[in-house]
Amino acid sequence: MFNIFEYLMHLQNLDSIILNQKRKIVQKNEEIGKIQHHIENKKLEWENYRKLYDKERIELSRLELELKDIEEKLKKSQNRLYSGDVQSGKELSQWKLTMESYEKNKSNLEDDVINQIDKVESMNIKEKEKEHQLSIQRLEKEIESLKNDIDKMKSELAHNLQLRTSATQNIPAEILSLYEELRKKFPDPVVEMDGDNCRGCHLGLPSSIAKRVRKREEIIQCPNCHRLIFYK
């Protein structure tokens, strides 16, 4: 009968390993999910940053066009003023005021263009894009590494499941069924007797039960927690 407990302990050890492997696979998949979510957030952040950059570039183009338009108007005004077509003092005064307005607008726009160029250049779009790509590549490599770990774990798990199937062949069906039911409640359905105590629930066993366990002639369950008890 002691051999049955050896088989049960072997099965229990396998089940512990299998359970741990399954948990690790779940954890690895959760890590992958978190990294994928992180990648999505980074891509969204980059997309928003790129949109902001494009917006600033469009604003720069608008200011440059506006400056060009003012420069053309100023040039035409200068040509008109110095062409000799303006005869009266009143008309000359009006043209000078117009040119002064253009000059002022031109100066303001030049400042705006310079400031906008600084703003666009300070965004370092090429450098930021490179950083973004490297960050995504690093995260994707992490995912690939985790997937490789999972594949290895699944292979080891499949091997241990085969070992488990083989291990169950050495255990009578009735005892195996009892073990499987207890395993739903406890990670250790099979425990060694510790003195006269059950090592599972740590409660004392009746002396009659303890004696029967020591004889190692039958399958005994703890009257308290119902684990299977054996004695070495």
CSV table of C-alpha atoms in Angstrom, one decimal:
chain,number,residue,atom,x,y,z
A,1,MET,CA,0.0,0.0,0.0
A,2,PHE,CA,3.0,2.3,0.6
A,3,ASN,CA,3.8,2.1,-3.1
A,4,ILE,CA,0.4,3.6,-3.8
A,5,PHE,CA,1.3,6.6,-1.7
A,6,GLU,CA,4.6,6.9,-3.6
A,7,TYR,CA,2.7,7.0,-6.8
A,8,LEU,CA,0.3,9.5,-5.3
A,9,MET,CA,3.1,11.8,-4.1
A,10,HIS,CA,4.7,11.6,-7.5
A,11,LEU,CA,1.4,12.5,-9.1
A,12,GLN,CA,1.0,15.4,-6.6
A,13,ASN,CA,4.5,16.7,-7.3
A,14,LEU,CA,3.7,16.6,-11.0
A,15,ASP,CA,0.4,18.4,-10.5
A,16,SER,CA,2.2,21.1,-8.5
A,17,ILE,CA,4.7,21.6,-11.3
A,18,ILE,CA,1.9,21.6,-13.9
A,19,LEU,CA,-0.1,24.1,-12.0
A,20,ASN,CA,2.9,26.4,-11.6
A,21,GLN,CA,3.7,26.1,-15.3
A,22,LYS,CA,0.1,27.0,-16.2
A,23,ARG,CA,0.2,30.0,-13.9
A,24,LYS,CA,3.5,31.2,-15.5
A,25,ILE,CA,2.0,30.9,-19.0
A,26,VAL,CA,-1.0,33.0,-17.9
A,27,GLN,CA,1.4,35.6,-16.3
A,28,LYS,CA,3.5,35.7,-19.5
A,29,ASN,CA,0.4,36.3,-21.6
A,30,GLU,CA,-0.7,39.0,-19.2
A,31,GLU,CA,2.7,40.6,-19.6
A,32,ILE,CA,2.3,40.5,-23.4
A,33,GLY,CA,-1.1,42.1,-23.1
A,34,LYS,CA,0.3,44.9,-21.0
A,35,ILE,CA,3.1,45.6,-23.5
A,36,GLN,CA,0.7,45.5,-26.4
A,37,HIS,CA,-1.4,48.1,-24.6
A,38,HIS,CA,1.7,50.1,-23.9
A,39,ILE,CA,2.6,50.0,-27.7
A,40,GLU,CA,-0.9,51.1,-28.6
A,41,ASN,CA,-0.6,54.1,-26.2
A,42,LYS,CA,2.8,55.0,-27.6
A,43,LYS,CA,1.5,54.9,-31.1
A,44,LEU,CA,-1.4,57.1,-30.2
A,45,GLU,CA,0.9,59.5,-28.5
A,46,TRP,CA,3.1,59.6,-31.5
A,47,GLU,CA,0.2,60.1,-33.8
A,48,ASN,CA,-1.0,63.1,-31.7
A,49,TYR,CA,2.5,64.5,-31.6
A,50,ARG,CA,2.8,64.1,-35.4
A,51,LYS,CA,-0.6,65.9,-35.9
A,52,LEU,CA,0.6,68.7,-33.7
A,53,TYR,CA,3.8,69.0,-35.7
A,54,ASP,CA,1.8,69.0,-39.0
A,55,LYS,CA,-0.4,71.7,-37.5
A,56,GLU,CA,2.6,73.9,-36.6
A,57,ARG,CA,4.1,73.3,-40.1
A,58,ILE,CA,0.8,74.4,-41.7
A,59,GLU,CA,0.8,77.5,-39.5
A,60,LEU,CA,4.4,78.2,-40.6
A,61,SER,CA,3.4,77.9,-44.3
A,62,ARG,CA,0.5,80.2,-43.7
A,63,LEU,CA,2.7,82.9,-42.1
A,64,GLU,CA,5.3,82.6,-44.9
A,65,LEU,CA,2.6,83.0,-47.5
A,66,GLU,CA,1.2,86.0,-45.7
A,67,LEU,CA,4.6,87.5,-45.4
A,68,LYS,CA,5.2,87.0,-49.1
A,69,ASP,CA,1.9,88.6,-49.9
A,70,ILE,CA,2.8,91.7,-47.7
A,71,GLU,CA,6.2,91.9,-49.4
A,72,GLU,CA,4.6,91.9,-52.8
A,73,LYS,CA,2.1,94.6,-51.8
A,74,LEU,CA,5.0,96.6,-50.3
A,75,LYS,CA,7.0,96.3,-53.5
A,76,LYS,CA,4.1,97.4,-55.6
A,77,SER,CA,3.5,100.3,-53.4
A,78,GLN,CA,7.1,101.3,-53.6
A,79,ASN,CA,7.1,101.0,-57.4
A,80,ARG,CA,3.9,103.1,-57.5
A,81,LEU,CA,5.3,105.7,-55.1
A,82,TYR,CA,8.6,106.2,-57.1
A,83,SER,CA,7.1,105.8,-60.5
A,84,GLY,CA,6.1,109.5,-60.7
A,85,ASP,CA,2.4,108.6,-61.1
A,86,VAL,CA,1.7,110.1,-57.6
A,87,GLN,CA,1.4,113.8,-58.1
A,88,SER,CA,-0.5,115.5,-55.3
A,89,GLY,CA,0.8,115.9,-51.8
A,90,LYS,CA,-2.3,114.3,-50.3
A,91,GLU,CA,-2.0,111.2,-52.5
A,92,LEU,CA,1.7,111.0,-51.6
A,93,SER,CA,0.9,111.2,-47.9
A,94,GLN,CA,-1.7,108.4,-48.3
A,95,TRP,CA,0.8,106.1,-50.1
A,96,LYS,CA,3.4,106.7,-47.4
A,97,LEU,CA,0.9,105.7,-44.7
A,98,THR,CA,0.0,102.6,-46.7
A,99,MET,CA,3.7,101.7,-47.0
A,100,GLU,CA,4.3,102.3,-43.3
A,101,SER,CA,1.4,99.9,-42.5
A,102,TYR,CA,2.9,97.3,-44.9
A,103,GLU,CA,6.3,97.8,-43.3
A,104,LYS,CA,4.9,97.3,-39.8
A,105,ASN,CA,2.9,94.2,-40.9
A,106,LYS,CA,6.0,92.9,-42.6
A,107,SER,CA,8.1,93.3,-39.5
A,108,ASN,CA,5.6,91.6,-37.3
A,109,LEU,CA,5.2,88.8,-39.7
A,110,GLU,CA,8.9,88.3,-40.0
A,111,ASP,CA,9.0,88.0,-36.2
A,112,ASP,CA,6.1,85.5,-36.3
A,113,VAL,CA,7.8,83.4,-39.0
A,114,ILE,CA,11.0,83.3,-37.0
A,115,ASN,CA,9.2,82.3,-33.8
A,116,GLN,CA,7.2,79.7,-35.7
A,117,ILE,CA,10.4,78.2,-37.3
A,118,ASP,CA,11.9,78.0,-33.8
A,119,LYS,CA,8.7,76.2,-32.6
A,120,VAL,CA,8.8,73.7,-35.5
A,121,GLU,CA,12.5,73.0,-35.2
A,122,SER,CA,12.3,72.6,-31.4
A,123,MET,CA,9.8,69.7,-31.9
A,124,ASN,CA,12.8,67.7,-33.3
A,125,ILE,CA,10.4,65.6,-35.4
A,126,LYS,CA,13.1,63.3,-37.0
A,127,GLU,CA,14.8,62.7,-33.6
A,128,LYS,CA,11.4,62.0,-32.0
A,129,GLU,CA,10.4,59.7,-34.8
A,130,LYS,CA,13.6,57.7,-34.4
A,131,GLU,CA,13.1,57.5,-30.6
A,132,HIS,CA,9.5,56.3,-31.2
A,133,GLN,CA,10.5,53.6,-33.7
A,134,LEU,CA,13.3,52.4,-31.4
A,135,SER,CA,10.9,52.3,-28.5
A,136,ILE,CA,8.4,50.2,-30.4
A,137,GLN,CA,11.1,47.9,-31.7
A,138,ARG,CA,12.3,47.3,-28.1
A,139,LEU,CA,8.8,46.5,-26.9
A,140,GLU,CA,8.1,44.2,-29.8
A,141,LYS,CA,11.4,42.3,-29.0
A,142,GLU,CA,10.1,42.0,-25.4
A,143,ILE,CA,6.9,40.4,-26.8
A,144,GLU,CA,8.9,38.1,-29.0
A,145,SER,CA,11.0,37.0,-26.1
A,146,LEU,CA,7.9,36.4,-24.0
A,147,LYS,CA,6.3,34.4,-26.8
A,148,ASN,CA,9.4,32.2,-27.0
A,149,ASP,CA,9.3,31.7,-23.3
A,150,ILE,CA,5.6,30.6,-23.6
A,151,ASP,CA,6.4,28.2,-26.4
A,152,LYS,CA,9.1,26.6,-24.3
A,153,MET,CA,6.8,26.4,-21.3
A,154,LYS,CA,4.0,24.9,-23.3
A,155,SER,CA,6.4,22.2,-24.6
A,156,GLU,CA,7.5,21.4,-21.0
A,157,LEU,CA,3.9,21.5,-19.9
A,158,ALA,CA,2.9,19.0,-22.6
A,159,HIS,CA,5.7,16.7,-21.5
A,160,ASN,CA,4.6,16.9,-17.9
A,161,LEU,CA,1.0,16.2,-18.8
A,162,GLN,CA,2.2,13.1,-20.6
A,163,LEU,CA,4.1,12.1,-17.5
A,164,ARG,CA,1.0,12.7,-15.5
A,165,THR,CA,-1.0,10.4,-17.7
A,166,SER,CA,1.6,7.7,-17.2
A,167,ALA,CA,1.6,8.3,-13.5
A,168,THR,CA,-2.1,7.8,-13.1
A,169,GLN,CA,-1.8,4.3,-14.7
A,170,ASN,CA,-0.2,3.1,-11.5
A,171,ILE,CA,-3.0,4.2,-9.2
A,172,PRO,CA,-6.3,2.3,-8.8
A,173,ALA,CA,-9.3,4.1,-10.3
A,174,GLU,CA,-11.2,4.5,-7.1
A,175,ILE,CA,-8.2,6.0,-5.3
A,176,LEU,CA,-7.4,8.2,-8.3
A,177,SER,CA,-10.9,9.5,-8.3
A,178,LEU,CA,-10.7,10.3,-4.6
A,179,TYR,CA,-7.4,12.1,-5.2
A,180,GLU,CA,-8.9,14.2,-8.0
A,181,GLU,CA,-11.8,15.3,-5.9
A,182,LEU,CA,-9.5,16.3,-3.0
A,183,ARG,CA,-7.2,18.2,-5.4
A,184,LYS,CA,-10.1,20.5,-6.2
A,185,LYS,CA,-10.0,21.6,-2.6
A,186,PHE,CA,-6.3,21.4,-1.7
A,187,PRO,CA,-3.1,21.8,-3.6
A,188,ASP,CA,-1.7,19.0,-1.4
A,189,PRO,CA,-4.4,16.3,-1.1
A,190,VAL,CA,-1.7,13.7,0.0
A,191,VAL,CA,0.2,14.5,3.2
A,192,GLU,CA,2.5,12.8,5.6
A,193,MET,CA,1.6,12.2,9.2
A,194,ASP,CA,3.6,14.4,11.5
A,195,GLY,CA,3.8,12.7,14.8
A,196,ASP,CA,0.1,12.0,15.5
A,197,ASN,CA,-1.0,15.1,13.5
A,198,CYS,CA,-2.2,15.7,10.0
A,199,ARG,CA,0.4,17.8,8.2
A,200,GLY,CA,-2.3,19.2,6.0
A,201,CYS,CA,-4.7,20.7,8.6
A,202,HIS,CA,-2.2,20.4,11.6
A,203,LEU,CA,-4.9,18.9,13.8
A,204,GLY,CA,-4.3,15.8,16.0
A,205,LEU,CA,-5.5,12.4,14.8
A,206,PRO,CA,-7.3,10.0,17.0
A,207,SER,CA,-4.8,7.3,18.3
A,208,SER,CA,-6.7,4.6,16.5
A,209,ILE,CA,-6.4,6.4,13.2
A,210,ALA,CA,-2.7,7.2,13.8
A,211,LYS,CA,-2.0,3.5,14.5
A,212,ARG,CA,-3.8,2.4,11.2
A,213,VAL,CA,-1.8,5.0,9.3
A,214,ARG,CA,1.5,3.6,10.7
A,215,LYS,CA,0.6,0.1,9.6
A,216,ARG,CA,0.6,1.4,6.0
A,217,GLU,CA,-1.9,-1.3,5.0
A,218,GLU,CA,-4.8,0.9,3.8
A,219,ILE,CA,-5.7,4.3,2.5
A,220,ILE,CA,-6.6,6.5,5.4
A,221,GLN,CA,-8.2,9.9,5.2
A,222,CYS,CA,-7.8,12.6,7.9
A,223,PRO,CA,-11.2,12.8,9.8
A,224,ASN,CA,-10.8,16.6,9.9
A,225,CYS,CA,-9.8,17.7,6.4
A,226,HIS,CA,-10.2,14.4,4.6
A,227,ARG,CA,-6.7,14.5,3.0
A,228,LEU,CA,-5.0,11.2,2.3
A,229,ILE,CA,-2.5,10.5,5.0
A,230,PHE,CA,0.6,8.3,4.8
A,231,TYR,CA,3.5,7.4,7.1
A,232,LYS,CA,7.0,6.9,6.0
